[in-house]
Amino acid sequence: MGYFLEQAGNALSLGGIYALLAIGLAVVYSILGLINFAHGALMTLTGYILVFTASAGLPFAVGAPIAVVLVMVSAVLLERIAFRPVRGASGATMLLTSFAVAVLLQLGFQLFISTRPQVVPLPAMLTTTLDLGGFAIGVNRIISVIVAVVVLVALNQFLKRTILGLAMRAAAEDFDVTRLMGIRANRVIATAFAISGLLAAIASVLWIAQRSSVDPMMGLVPVLKAFIATTLGGLGSLQGAVLGGILLGVIEITLAAYLPQAALPYQGAITLGIVILVLVVRPQGLIGPRKEAVK
Amino acid sequence: MTAMLSIADLDVRYGAIQAVRGVSLDVAEGEIVAVLGANGAGKTTTLKAAVGLVPTARGEIRFAGKPITGRDTEDIVIAGMTLVPEGRRVFPSLTVTENLRLGAATRKNAAEIEQSRNEVLSLFPILAERGHQAAGTLSGGQQQQLAIARALMSAPKLLLLDEPSLGLAPQVVDDIFDLILRLKARGLTILLVEQDAVAALDIADRAYVMANGRVVMSGDAATLRASDEVAHAYLGAHPDQSLAEPA
């Protein structure tokens, strides 16, 4: 029982991070039809900002919010510089643009920082483990689950209660008609990128809180997983992204915890096999998208 | 009467295809003006150009005396002209209330928005009942009511309606056209694009007939209603069906 609860904590913590990343991808995709692979570079950037703020003597609790704000701003700048010129172009053009941006940023990190992993100093509190009578769980994982839940609830409130949030949901369904409401296209799109940057940065802080290092490729794997999660949940659906993210976390941890030793090397293959099975039965994902995204 | 909307010599192109050729039309304050014609005549494109959703290749569009050619859709809506697009296009997963709230997105004064809301809901009582329902689950007629209500929430001076009768049952079409008359009585100016020429000429003051991207005829609704030429050549009526004696 203790082992099960421990693994459940791990699954929720990993699933929560995937969910945050997956929503970040889905928010942009639902409005622009752009699958932003540069999302991973935003995660990596967060890590390096944490390294710099730490070396400047700032504690993690100060560095983390700074990193989140700077990465949000970077995401908006990325849209202005790289994605606005190809707005309305074909999906393939936008996809290639996002790959180009991802590669450029990654090369930048390699050239100007280092190809080797940099240590992100974490407060001792994050690396301790709580004994909850029969099972132990890392404080970082507890915080990770709490932060993910709080962020998801806040995002949901934003999308339901504010005009800008409603406009984002509307733009995902019908961009032209959203403009007919007098809502500026650029404002909606900038907000989508700001939210995706915010979520990437928060996910990155939680990710790093469990690893305490950053390298130029750090964001690549989690964002690939997040992409799988959005596909699993239903590309373009925000609820689907959350569901897919948590489900993927649960599948991965369950396999890691309960597969026999000999089968462990195939954990990734089995995970993807399950995802493929789901997509064979439901090609539109668990929660199908409402409609194709508009330029 | 002053011209609320005036379009002069408008050309619109989609790549190599010229959808609108030298169209000129005026809408005076307080009028209902209909634009009639068969599918593909350029009616919808003319409306889209008026609100800046498609670029103008040539010509000038003035709203309330000011040139708006090439302006952003968002600015045109804020200035007081809005479009209820063909096919209604409510936001399907948003509730009725959320759709209406977005209609007032450009307005700041909460008291005035609330007043518009009450007015709109008294015009469309069904929407008050369905406030929490997702717009996509409404019937076609209810969605058309919501689309018009949403547009009214921006407090427009001029309302462009694109094919409001499309796909609706005849009884529902009558209701929608009654409603358009009531909006006129409340002082709203309306430019109405319709394929259902009989119904449109019934409520319009004046009308333009379009074919192949051009205005081919225009005049009083009564005159056009009486014209066999209109019926046969441009409105797709059967030879045995005269517009003068609507069914």
Coordinates of C-alpha atoms in Angstrom, one line a residue:
Chain A
M1 CA 0.0 0.0 0.0
G2 CA 2.8 2.4 0.9
Y3 CA 4.6 1.7 -2.3
F4 CA 1.4 2.2 -4.3
L5 CA 0.7 5.6 -2.6
E6 CA 4.3 6.6 -3.3
Q7 CA 3.9 5.8 -6.9
A8 CA 0.6 7.5 -7.1
G9 CA 2.3 10.7 -5.8
N10 CA 5.0 10.3 -8.5
A11 CA 2.4 9.7 -11.2
L12 CA 0.4 12.8 -10.3
S13 CA 3.5 15.0 -10.0
L14 CA 4.8 13.9 -13.4
G15 CA 1.3 14.0 -14.9
G16 CA 0.7 17.5 -13.6
I17 CA 3.9 18.7 -15.3
Y18 CA 2.9 17.0 -18.6
A19 CA -0.5 18.6 -18.2
L20 CA 0.9 22.1 -17.8
L21 CA 3.1 21.7 -20.8
A22 CA 0.4 20.1 -22.9
I23 CA -2.0 23.0 -22.2
G24 CA 0.7 25.4 -23.2
L25 CA 0.9 23.6 -26.5
A26 CA -2.9 23.3 -26.9
V27 CA -3.6 27.0 -26.1
V28 CA -1.4 28.1 -29.0
Y29 CA -2.5 25.2 -31.3
S30 CA -6.2 25.8 -30.8
I31 CA -6.0 29.4 -31.9
L32 CA -3.2 29.4 -34.5
G33 CA -3.0 25.8 -35.7
L34 CA 0.7 26.0 -34.7
I35 CA 2.4 23.1 -33.0
N36 CA 5.1 25.0 -31.1
F37 CA 8.2 22.8 -30.7
A38 CA 10.1 25.8 -29.4
H39 CA 8.0 25.3 -26.3
G40 CA 10.9 23.0 -25.0
A41 CA 13.4 25.8 -25.5
L42 CA 11.3 28.0 -23.2
M43 CA 11.6 25.3 -20.6
T44 CA 15.3 25.2 -21.0
L45 CA 15.5 29.0 -20.9
T46 CA 13.7 28.9 -17.6
G47 CA 16.4 26.6 -16.3
Y48 CA 19.3 28.9 -17.4
I49 CA 17.6 31.9 -15.8
L50 CA 17.4 30.0 -12.6
V51 CA 21.2 29.2 -12.9
F52 CA 21.9 32.9 -13.4
T53 CA 19.7 34.2 -10.6
A54 CA 21.3 31.7 -8.3
S55 CA 24.8 32.7 -9.3
A56 CA 23.7 36.3 -8.7
G57 CA 23.0 35.3 -5.1
L58 CA 19.2 35.3 -5.3
P59 CA 17.4 32.5 -3.5
F60 CA 15.4 30.0 -5.5
A61 CA 12.1 31.5 -4.2
V62 CA 13.0 34.8 -5.8
G63 CA 14.7 33.4 -8.9
A64 CA 11.7 31.2 -9.8
P65 CA 9.2 34.1 -10.2
I66 CA 11.8 36.1 -12.1
A67 CA 12.3 33.2 -14.5
V68 CA 8.6 32.7 -14.9
V69 CA 8.0 36.4 -15.8
L70 CA 11.1 36.6 -18.2
V71 CA 10.0 33.4 -20.0
M72 CA 6.5 34.8 -20.4
V73 CA 7.9 37.9 -22.0
S74 CA 10.2 35.7 -24.2
A75 CA 7.2 33.7 -25.4
V76 CA 5.4 36.9 -26.5
L77 CA 8.6 38.2 -28.2
L78 CA 9.0 34.9 -30.0
E79 CA 5.5 35.3 -31.4
R80 CA 6.3 38.9 -32.5
I81 CA 9.6 38.0 -34.1
A82 CA 9.2 34.4 -35.4
F83 CA 5.6 33.4 -35.7
R84 CA 3.7 36.6 -36.7
P85 CA 5.4 36.7 -40.1
V86 CA 4.1 33.2 -40.9
R87 CA 0.6 33.7 -39.4
G88 CA -2.0 32.2 -41.6
A89 CA 0.6 30.1 -43.5
S90 CA 0.1 26.4 -43.9
G91 CA 0.5 24.1 -40.8
A92 CA 3.8 22.7 -42.3
T93 CA 5.3 26.2 -42.7
M94 CA 4.5 27.0 -39.1
L95 CA 5.7 23.7 -37.8
L96 CA 9.1 24.1 -39.6
T97 CA 9.3 27.7 -38.2
S98 CA 8.9 26.4 -34.7
F99 CA 11.5 23.7 -35.3
A100 CA 13.9 26.4 -36.6
V101 CA 13.3 28.5 -33.6
A102 CA 13.8 25.5 -31.3
V103 CA 17.1 24.6 -33.0
L104 CA 18.4 28.2 -33.0
L105 CA 17.7 28.6 -29.3
Q106 CA 19.3 25.3 -28.5
L107 CA 22.4 26.2 -30.5
G108 CA 22.5 29.5 -28.7
F109 CA 22.4 27.7 -25.3
Q110 CA 25.2 25.4 -26.5
L111 CA 27.4 28.2 -27.9
F112 CA 26.9 30.9 -25.3
I113 CA 26.5 28.9 -22.1
S114 CA 27.7 25.3 -22.3
T115 CA 26.9 21.9 -23.7
R116 CA 27.4 20.4 -20.3
P117 CA 24.6 20.3 -17.7
Q118 CA 24.6 23.3 -15.2
V119 CA 23.7 22.8 -11.6
V120 CA 20.6 24.6 -10.4
P121 CA 21.0 25.0 -6.6
L122 CA 17.8 24.0 -4.9
P123 CA 16.7 25.0 -1.3
A124 CA 17.2 22.1 1.1
M125 CA 13.5 22.1 1.8
L126 CA 12.7 20.9 -1.8
T127 CA 15.0 17.8 -1.5
T128 CA 13.6 16.5 1.8
T129 CA 11.2 13.7 2.0
L130 CA 8.1 13.6 4.1
D131 CA 7.1 10.4 5.9
L132 CA 3.4 10.2 5.8
G133 CA 2.9 7.2 8.0
G134 CA 3.8 4.2 5.9
F135 CA 4.9 5.9 2.8
A136 CA 7.3 8.6 2.0
I137 CA 7.0 11.4 -0.6
G138 CA 9.4 14.1 -1.7
V139 CA 8.4 17.7 -0.8
N140 CA 9.2 18.6 -4.4
R141 CA 6.5 16.2 -5.6
I142 CA 3.9 17.4 -3.2
I143 CA 4.6 21.0 -4.2
S144 CA 4.5 20.0 -7.9
V145 CA 1.0 18.5 -7.5
I146 CA -0.3 21.5 -5.5
V147 CA 1.2 24.0 -8.0
A148 CA -0.2 22.1 -11.0
V149 CA -3.7 22.0 -9.4
V150 CA -3.6 25.7 -8.5
V151 CA -2.4 26.8 -11.9
L152 CA -5.1 24.7 -13.7
V153 CA -7.9 26.0 -11.5
A154 CA -6.6 29.6 -12.0
L155 CA -6.4 29.1 -15.8
N156 CA -9.9 27.6 -15.8
Q157 CA -11.3 30.7 -14.0
F158 CA -9.4 33.0 -16.4
L159 CA -11.0 31.2 -19.4
K160 CA -14.5 31.3 -17.9
R161 CA -14.7 34.6 -16.1
T162 CA -12.7 37.2 -18.0
I163 CA -13.5 38.7 -21.4
L164 CA -10.0 38.0 -22.6
G165 CA -10.3 34.4 -21.4
L166 CA -13.7 34.0 -23.2
A167 CA -12.1 35.6 -26.3
M168 CA -9.4 33.0 -26.3
R169 CA -11.9 30.2 -26.2
A170 CA -14.0 32.0 -28.9
A171 CA -10.9 32.5 -31.1
A172 CA -10.1 28.8 -30.9
E173 CA -13.6 28.1 -32.4
D174 CA -13.9 31.0 -34.9
F175 CA -11.2 33.6 -35.3
D176 CA -12.9 35.9 -37.8
V177 CA -16.0 36.1 -35.7
T178 CA -14.0 36.9 -32.6
R179 CA -12.6 39.9 -34.5
L180 CA -16.2 40.8 -35.3
M181 CA -16.7 41.1 -31.5
G182 CA -14.2 44.0 -31.7
I183 CA -11.5 41.9 -30.0
R184 CA -8.0 42.4 -31.4
A185 CA -6.5 39.4 -33.1
N186 CA -3.0 40.4 -32.0
R187 CA -4.1 40.7 -28.4
V188 CA -5.7 37.3 -28.3
I189 CA -2.6 35.7 -29.9
A190 CA -0.1 37.5 -27.6
T191 CA -2.2 36.3 -24.6
A192 CA -2.1 32.7 -25.9
F193 CA 1.7 32.9 -26.1
A194 CA 2.0 34.6 -22.7
I195 CA 0.0 31.8 -21.2
S196 CA 2.0 29.1 -22.9
G197 CA 5.2 30.8 -21.8
L198 CA 3.9 31.0 -18.2
L199 CA 2.9 27.3 -18.2
A200 CA 6.2 26.2 -19.8
A201 CA 8.2 28.2 -17.1
I202 CA 6.1 26.8 -14.2
A203 CA 6.4 23.3 -15.5
S204 CA 10.2 23.8 -16.0
V205 CA 10.6 25.0 -12.4
L206 CA 8.7 21.9 -11.2
W207 CA 10.8 19.7 -13.5
I208 CA 14.1 21.2 -12.3
A209 CA 13.0 20.9 -8.6
Q210 CA 13.2 17.2 -9.2
R211 CA 16.5 17.2 -11.1
S212 CA 18.5 20.2 -10.0
S213 CA 20.3 20.6 -13.4
V214 CA 19.7 22.1 -16.8
D215 CA 21.3 21.4 -20.2
P216 CA 20.6 22.7 -23.7
M217 CA 18.4 19.8 -24.6
M218 CA 16.5 19.7 -21.3
G219 CA 13.1 20.8 -22.7
L220 CA 13.1 18.5 -25.6
V221 CA 11.9 15.2 -24.0
P222 CA 9.2 16.7 -21.7
V223 CA 7.7 18.7 -24.6
L224 CA 7.7 15.7 -26.9
K225 CA 5.8 13.9 -24.1
A226 CA 3.5 16.9 -23.8
F227 CA 2.8 16.7 -27.5
I228 CA 2.0 13.0 -27.2
A229 CA -0.3 14.0 -24.3
T230 CA -2.2 16.6 -26.3
T231 CA -2.6 14.1 -29.1
L232 CA -3.9 11.5 -26.7
G233 CA -6.3 13.9 -25.1
G234 CA -7.5 15.5 -28.4
L235 CA -5.3 18.0 -30.2
G236 CA -6.6 21.6 -29.6
S237 CA -8.8 20.7 -26.6
L238 CA -7.6 22.2 -23.3
Q239 CA -9.5 19.6 -21.2
G240 CA -8.0 16.9 -23.4
A241 CA -4.5 18.3 -22.8
V242 CA -5.0 18.0 -19.0
L243 CA -6.5 14.6 -19.3
G244 CA -3.8 13.3 -21.7
G245 CA -1.0 14.8 -19.6
I246 CA -2.1 13.2 -16.4
L247 CA -2.9 9.9 -18.1
L248 CA 0.6 9.8 -19.7
G249 CA 2.2 10.4 -16.3
V250 CA 0.1 7.7 -14.7
I251 CA 1.0 5.2 -17.6
E252 CA 4.7 6.0 -17.4
I253 CA 5.0 5.7 -13.6
T254 CA 2.8 2.6 -13.4
L255 CA 5.0 0.8 -16.0
A256 CA 8.2 1.9 -14.3
A257 CA 6.8 0.7 -10.9
Y258 CA 5.2 -2.6 -11.8
L259 CA 6.9 -3.9 -15.0
P260 CA 9.2 -6.9 -14.4
Q261 CA 12.9 -6.0 -14.4
A262 CA 13.5 -7.7 -17.8
A263 CA 10.7 -5.6 -19.5
L264 CA 11.8 -2.2 -18.1
P265 CA 13.9 -1.3 -21.2
Y266 CA 10.7 -1.5 -23.2
Q267 CA 8.8 1.0 -20.9
G268 CA 8.8 3.7 -23.6
A269 CA 7.7 1.4 -26.3
I270 CA 4.9 0.0 -24.2
T271 CA 3.8 3.6 -23.3
L272 CA 3.6 4.6 -26.9
G273 CA 1.9 1.3 -27.8
I274 CA -0.9 2.2 -25.4
V275 CA -1.1 5.7 -26.8
I276 CA -1.3 4.2 -30.4
L277 CA -4.0 1.8 -29.2
V278 CA -6.1 4.6 -27.8
L279 CA -5.7 6.6 -31.1
V280 CA -6.7 3.6 -33.2
V281 CA -10.0 3.4 -31.3
R282 CA -10.4 7.2 -31.0
P283 CA -8.4 9.0 -33.7
Q284 CA -9.6 12.4 -32.5
G285 CA -8.2 11.7 -29.1
L286 CA -10.0 11.1 -25.8
I287 CA -11.8 14.5 -26.0
G288 CA -12.0 15.3 -29.6
P289 CA -11.3 18.8 -30.8
R290 CA -14.4 20.9 -31.5
K291 CA -13.2 22.1 -34.9
E292 CA -10.1 22.8 -37.0
A293 CA -8.1 25.8 -35.9
V294 CA -8.3 29.0 -38.0
K295 CA -5.4 31.2 -39.0
Chain B
M1 CA -31.4 61.4 -44.8
T2 CA -27.7 61.0 -44.3
A3 CA -25.7 58.1 -45.7
M4 CA -24.8 55.7 -43.0
L5 CA -22.8 53.5 -45.2
S6 CA -21.6 54.3 -48.7
I7 CA -19.6 51.9 -50.9
A8 CA -18.2 53.4 -54.1
D9 CA -16.7 51.4 -57.0
L10 CA -15.6 48.5 -54.8
D11 CA -13.5 45.7 -56.3
V12 CA -12.5 42.6 -54.3
R13 CA -10.3 39.8 -55.5
Y14 CA -9.5 36.4 -54.1
G15 CA -6.2 35.7 -55.9
A16 CA -7.0 35.6 -59.6
I17 CA -10.7 35.6 -59.1
Q18 CA -12.5 38.9 -59.0
A19 CA -15.5 38.4 -56.7
V20 CA -16.8 42.0 -56.7
R21 CA -16.5 44.4 -59.6
G22 CA -17.2 48.1 -59.3
V23 CA -20.0 47.8 -56.7
S24 CA -21.5 51.0 -55.4
L25 CA -24.3 51.1 -52.8
D26 CA -25.6 53.4 -50.1
V27 CA -27.5 52.8 -47.0
A28 CA -29.3 55.8 -45.4
E29 CA -29.9 56.1 -41.7
G30 CA -33.0 54.2 -40.6
E31 CA -33.4 52.2 -43.8
I32 CA -33.5 48.5 -44.4
V33 CA -31.6 47.9 -47.6
A34 CA -31.6 44.4 -49.2
V35 CA -28.9 43.0 -51.5
L36 CA -30.3 40.2 -53.5
G37 CA -28.9 37.7 -56.0
A38 CA -28.0 34.1 -56.7
N39 CA -25.3 32.2 -54.9
G40 CA -21.8 33.4 -55.9
A41 CA -23.1 36.9 -57.0
G42 CA -20.7 38.6 -54.6
K43 CA -23.1 39.6 -51.9
T44 CA -21.3 38.0 -48.9
T45 CA -18.0 39.3 -50.2
T46 CA -19.4 42.8 -50.3
L47 CA -20.4 42.6 -46.7
K48 CA -17.1 41.1 -45.6
A49 CA -15.2 43.9 -47.4
A50 CA -17.4 46.5 -45.6
V51 CA -16.3 45.2 -42.2
G52 CA -12.7 44.7 -43.3
L53 CA -12.7 40.9 -43.2
V54 CA -11.5 40.8 -46.8
P55 CA -9.1 43.4 -48.3
T56 CA -10.4 45.9 -50.8
A57 CA -8.6 46.0 -54.1
R58 CA -10.2 49.2 -55.3
G59 CA -12.9 51.7 -54.3
E60 CA -13.9 53.5 -51.1
I61 CA -16.0 52.6 -48.1
R62 CA -17.4 55.3 -45.8
F63 CA -19.2 54.7 -42.6
A64 CA -21.1 57.6 -41.0
G65 CA -19.2 60.0 -43.3
K66 CA -15.7 58.7 -42.4
P67 CA -13.5 56.6 -44.8
I68 CA -13.0 53.1 -43.4
T69 CA -11.4 51.4 -46.4
G70 CA -8.6 49.2 -45.2
R71 CA -9.3 49.7 -41.5
D72 CA -9.1 46.7 -39.1
T73 CA -12.3 44.8 -38.5
E74 CA -11.9 45.5 -34.8
D75 CA -11.9 49.3 -35.4
I76 CA -14.9 49.2 -37.7
V77 CA -16.9 47.2 -35.1
I78 CA -15.9 49.8 -32.4
A79 CA -17.1 52.6 -34.7
G80 CA -20.6 51.0 -34.8
M81 CA -20.9 48.7 -37.8
T82 CA -21.1 45.0 -37.3
L83 CA -21.9 41.8 -39.3
V84 CA -24.0 38.8 -38.4
P85 CA -22.2 36.3 -40.6
E86 CA -23.7 33.7 -42.9
G87 CA -24.3 30.4 -41.1
R88 CA -24.8 32.3 -37.8
R89 CA -21.4 31.2 -36.4
V90 CA -22.2 31.4 -32.7
F91 CA -19.3 30.1 -30.5
P92 CA -20.6 26.6 -30.1
S93 CA -18.9 25.5 -26.9
L94 CA -19.5 28.8 -25.1
T95 CA -22.8 29.3 -23.3
V96 CA -25.5 31.7 -24.5
T97 CA -24.5 34.1 -21.7
E98 CA -20.8 33.9 -22.7
N99 CA -21.6 34.5 -26.4
L100 CA -23.6 37.6 -25.4
R101 CA -20.8 38.8 -23.1
L102 CA -18.3 38.7 -25.9
G103 CA -20.7 40.7 -28.1
A104 CA -20.2 43.6 -25.6
A105 CA -16.4 43.0 -25.5
T106 CA -15.6 46.5 -26.8
R107 CA -17.8 48.3 -24.2
K108 CA -16.6 49.4 -20.8
N109 CA -19.6 50.8 -19.0
A110 CA -21.1 47.9 -17.0
A111 CA -24.4 49.6 -16.4
E112 CA -24.9 50.2 -20.2
I113 CA -23.9 46.6 -21.0
E114 CA -26.4 45.4 -18.5
Q115 CA -29.1 47.6 -20.1
S116 CA -28.3 46.2 -23.6
R117 CA -28.4 42.8 -22.2
N118 CA -31.9 43.3 -20.8
E119 CA -33.1 44.9 -24.0
V120 CA -31.7 42.0 -26.0
L121 CA -33.2 39.4 -23.7
S122 CA -36.6 41.1 -23.9
L123 CA -36.4 40.9 -27.7
F124 CA -35.3 37.2 -27.6
P125 CA -36.9 35.7 -24.4
I126 CA -35.7 32.2 -25.4
L127 CA -32.1 33.3 -24.9
A128 CA -32.9 34.2 -21.3
E129 CA -34.2 30.7 -20.7
R130 CA -31.1 29.1 -22.3
G131 CA -28.5 31.3 -20.7
H132 CA -26.4 28.4 -19.4
Q133 CA -26.7 26.2 -22.4
A134 CA -23.9 25.7 -24.9
A135 CA -24.7 27.7 -28.0
G136 CA -24.0 24.7 -30.2
T137 CA -26.9 22.8 -28.7
L138 CA -29.5 25.5 -29.7
S139 CA -31.7 24.9 -32.7
G140 CA -30.9 26.8 -36.0
G141 CA -33.5 29.5 -35.3
Q142 CA -32.3 30.0 -31.8
Q143 CA -28.7 30.2 -33.0
Q144 CA -29.7 32.9 -35.5
Q145 CA -31.4 34.8 -32.7
L146 CA -28.3 34.5 -30.6
A147 CA -26.1 35.6 -33.5
I148 CA -28.2 38.7 -33.9
A149 CA -28.4 39.3 -30.2
R150 CA -24.7 39.0 -29.8
A151 CA -24.2 41.6 -32.6
L152 CA -26.7 43.9 -30.9
M153 CA -24.6 43.7 -27.7
S154 CA -22.0 45.9 -29.4
A155 CA -24.6 48.6 -29.6
P156 CA -24.2 49.0 -33.4
K157 CA -25.6 51.9 -35.5
L158 CA -25.6 49.7 -38.6
L159 CA -26.2 46.0 -38.7
L160 CA -25.2 43.8 -41.6
L161 CA -27.1 40.6 -41.9
D162 CA -25.8 37.8 -44.1
E163 CA -28.5 35.3 -45.1
P164 CA -30.3 35.2 -41.8
S165 CA -33.0 32.8 -43.3
L166 CA -30.5 30.2 -44.5
G167 CA -31.4 26.7 -43.5
L168 CA -34.3 27.8 -41.3
A169 CA -37.9 26.5 -41.3
P170 CA -40.4 28.9 -43.0
Q171 CA -42.2 29.7 -39.7
V172 CA -38.8 30.6 -38.1
V173 CA -37.9 32.7 -41.1
D174 CA -41.0 34.7 -40.6
D175 CA -40.1 35.3 -37.0
I176 CA -36.6 36.4 -37.9
F177 CA -37.9 38.9 -40.6
D178 CA -40.5 40.2 -38.1
L179 CA -37.6 40.8 -35.7
I180 CA -35.6 42.7 -38.3
L181 CA -38.6 45.0 -38.7
R182 CA -38.8 45.5 -35.0
L183 CA -35.1 46.4 -34.9
K184 CA -35.7 49.0 -37.7
A185 CA -38.5 50.4 -35.6
R186 CA -36.0 50.8 -32.7
G187 CA -33.9 53.0 -35.0
L188 CA -31.3 50.5 -36.2
T189 CA -30.1 50.7 -39.8
I190 CA -29.9 47.4 -41.6
L191 CA -28.2 46.0 -44.7
L192 CA -29.6 42.6 -45.4
V193 CA -28.1 40.1 -47.8
E194 CA -30.7 37.4 -48.8
Q195 CA -31.3 34.7 -51.4
D196 CA -35.0 34.6 -50.3
A197 CA -35.9 37.7 -52.4
V198 CA -39.6 37.5 -51.7
A199 CA -39.2 37.7 -48.0
A200 CA -36.4 40.3 -48.2
L201 CA -38.3 42.7 -50.5
D202 CA -41.3 42.4 -48.2
I203 CA -39.4 44.2 -45.4
A204 CA -36.8 46.2 -47.3
D205 CA -37.1 49.9 -48.2
R206 CA -34.8 49.6 -51.2
A207 CA -32.8 46.8 -52.8
Y208 CA -29.8 46.1 -55.0
V209 CA -29.7 43.0 -57.2
M210 CA -26.2 41.5 -57.8
A211 CA -25.0 39.1 -60.4
N212 CA -21.5 38.0 -61.3
G213 CA -20.0 40.5 -58.9
R214 CA -21.8 43.5 -60.2
V215 CA -24.9 45.5 -59.2
V216 CA -27.3 44.9 -62.1
M217 CA -30.3 46.6 -60.8
S218 CA -31.4 48.8 -57.9
G219 CA -34.4 50.7 -56.7
D220 CA -37.4 50.8 -54.4
A221 CA -38.4 47.4 -52.9
A222 CA -42.0 47.9 -54.3
T223 CA -40.7 48.6 -57.8
L224 CA -38.4 45.6 -57.8
R225 CA -41.1 43.4 -56.3
A226 CA -43.3 44.2 -59.3
S227 CA -40.6 43.6 -61.8
D228 CA -40.8 40.4 -63.8
E229 CA -37.4 41.1 -65.1
V230 CA -36.0 40.8 -61.6
A231 CA -37.9 37.7 -60.9
H232 CA -36.8 35.9 -64.0
A233 CA -33.4 37.1 -64.7
Y234 CA -31.8 37.6 -61.3
L235 CA -33.6 36.0 -58.5
G236 CA -33.8 32.4 -59.8
A237 CA -37.6 32.4 -59.7
H238 CA -39.4 29.8 -61.8
P239 CA -41.1 31.3 -64.9
D240 CA -44.5 30.5 -63.4
Q241 CA -43.8 32.2 -60.1
S242 CA -44.1 35.9 -60.1
L243 CA -42.7 38.0 -57.3
A244 CA -45.7 40.2 -57.5
E245 CA -47.8 37.5 -56.1
P246 CA -45.7 35.8 -53.4
A247 CA -46.9 32.4 -52.4

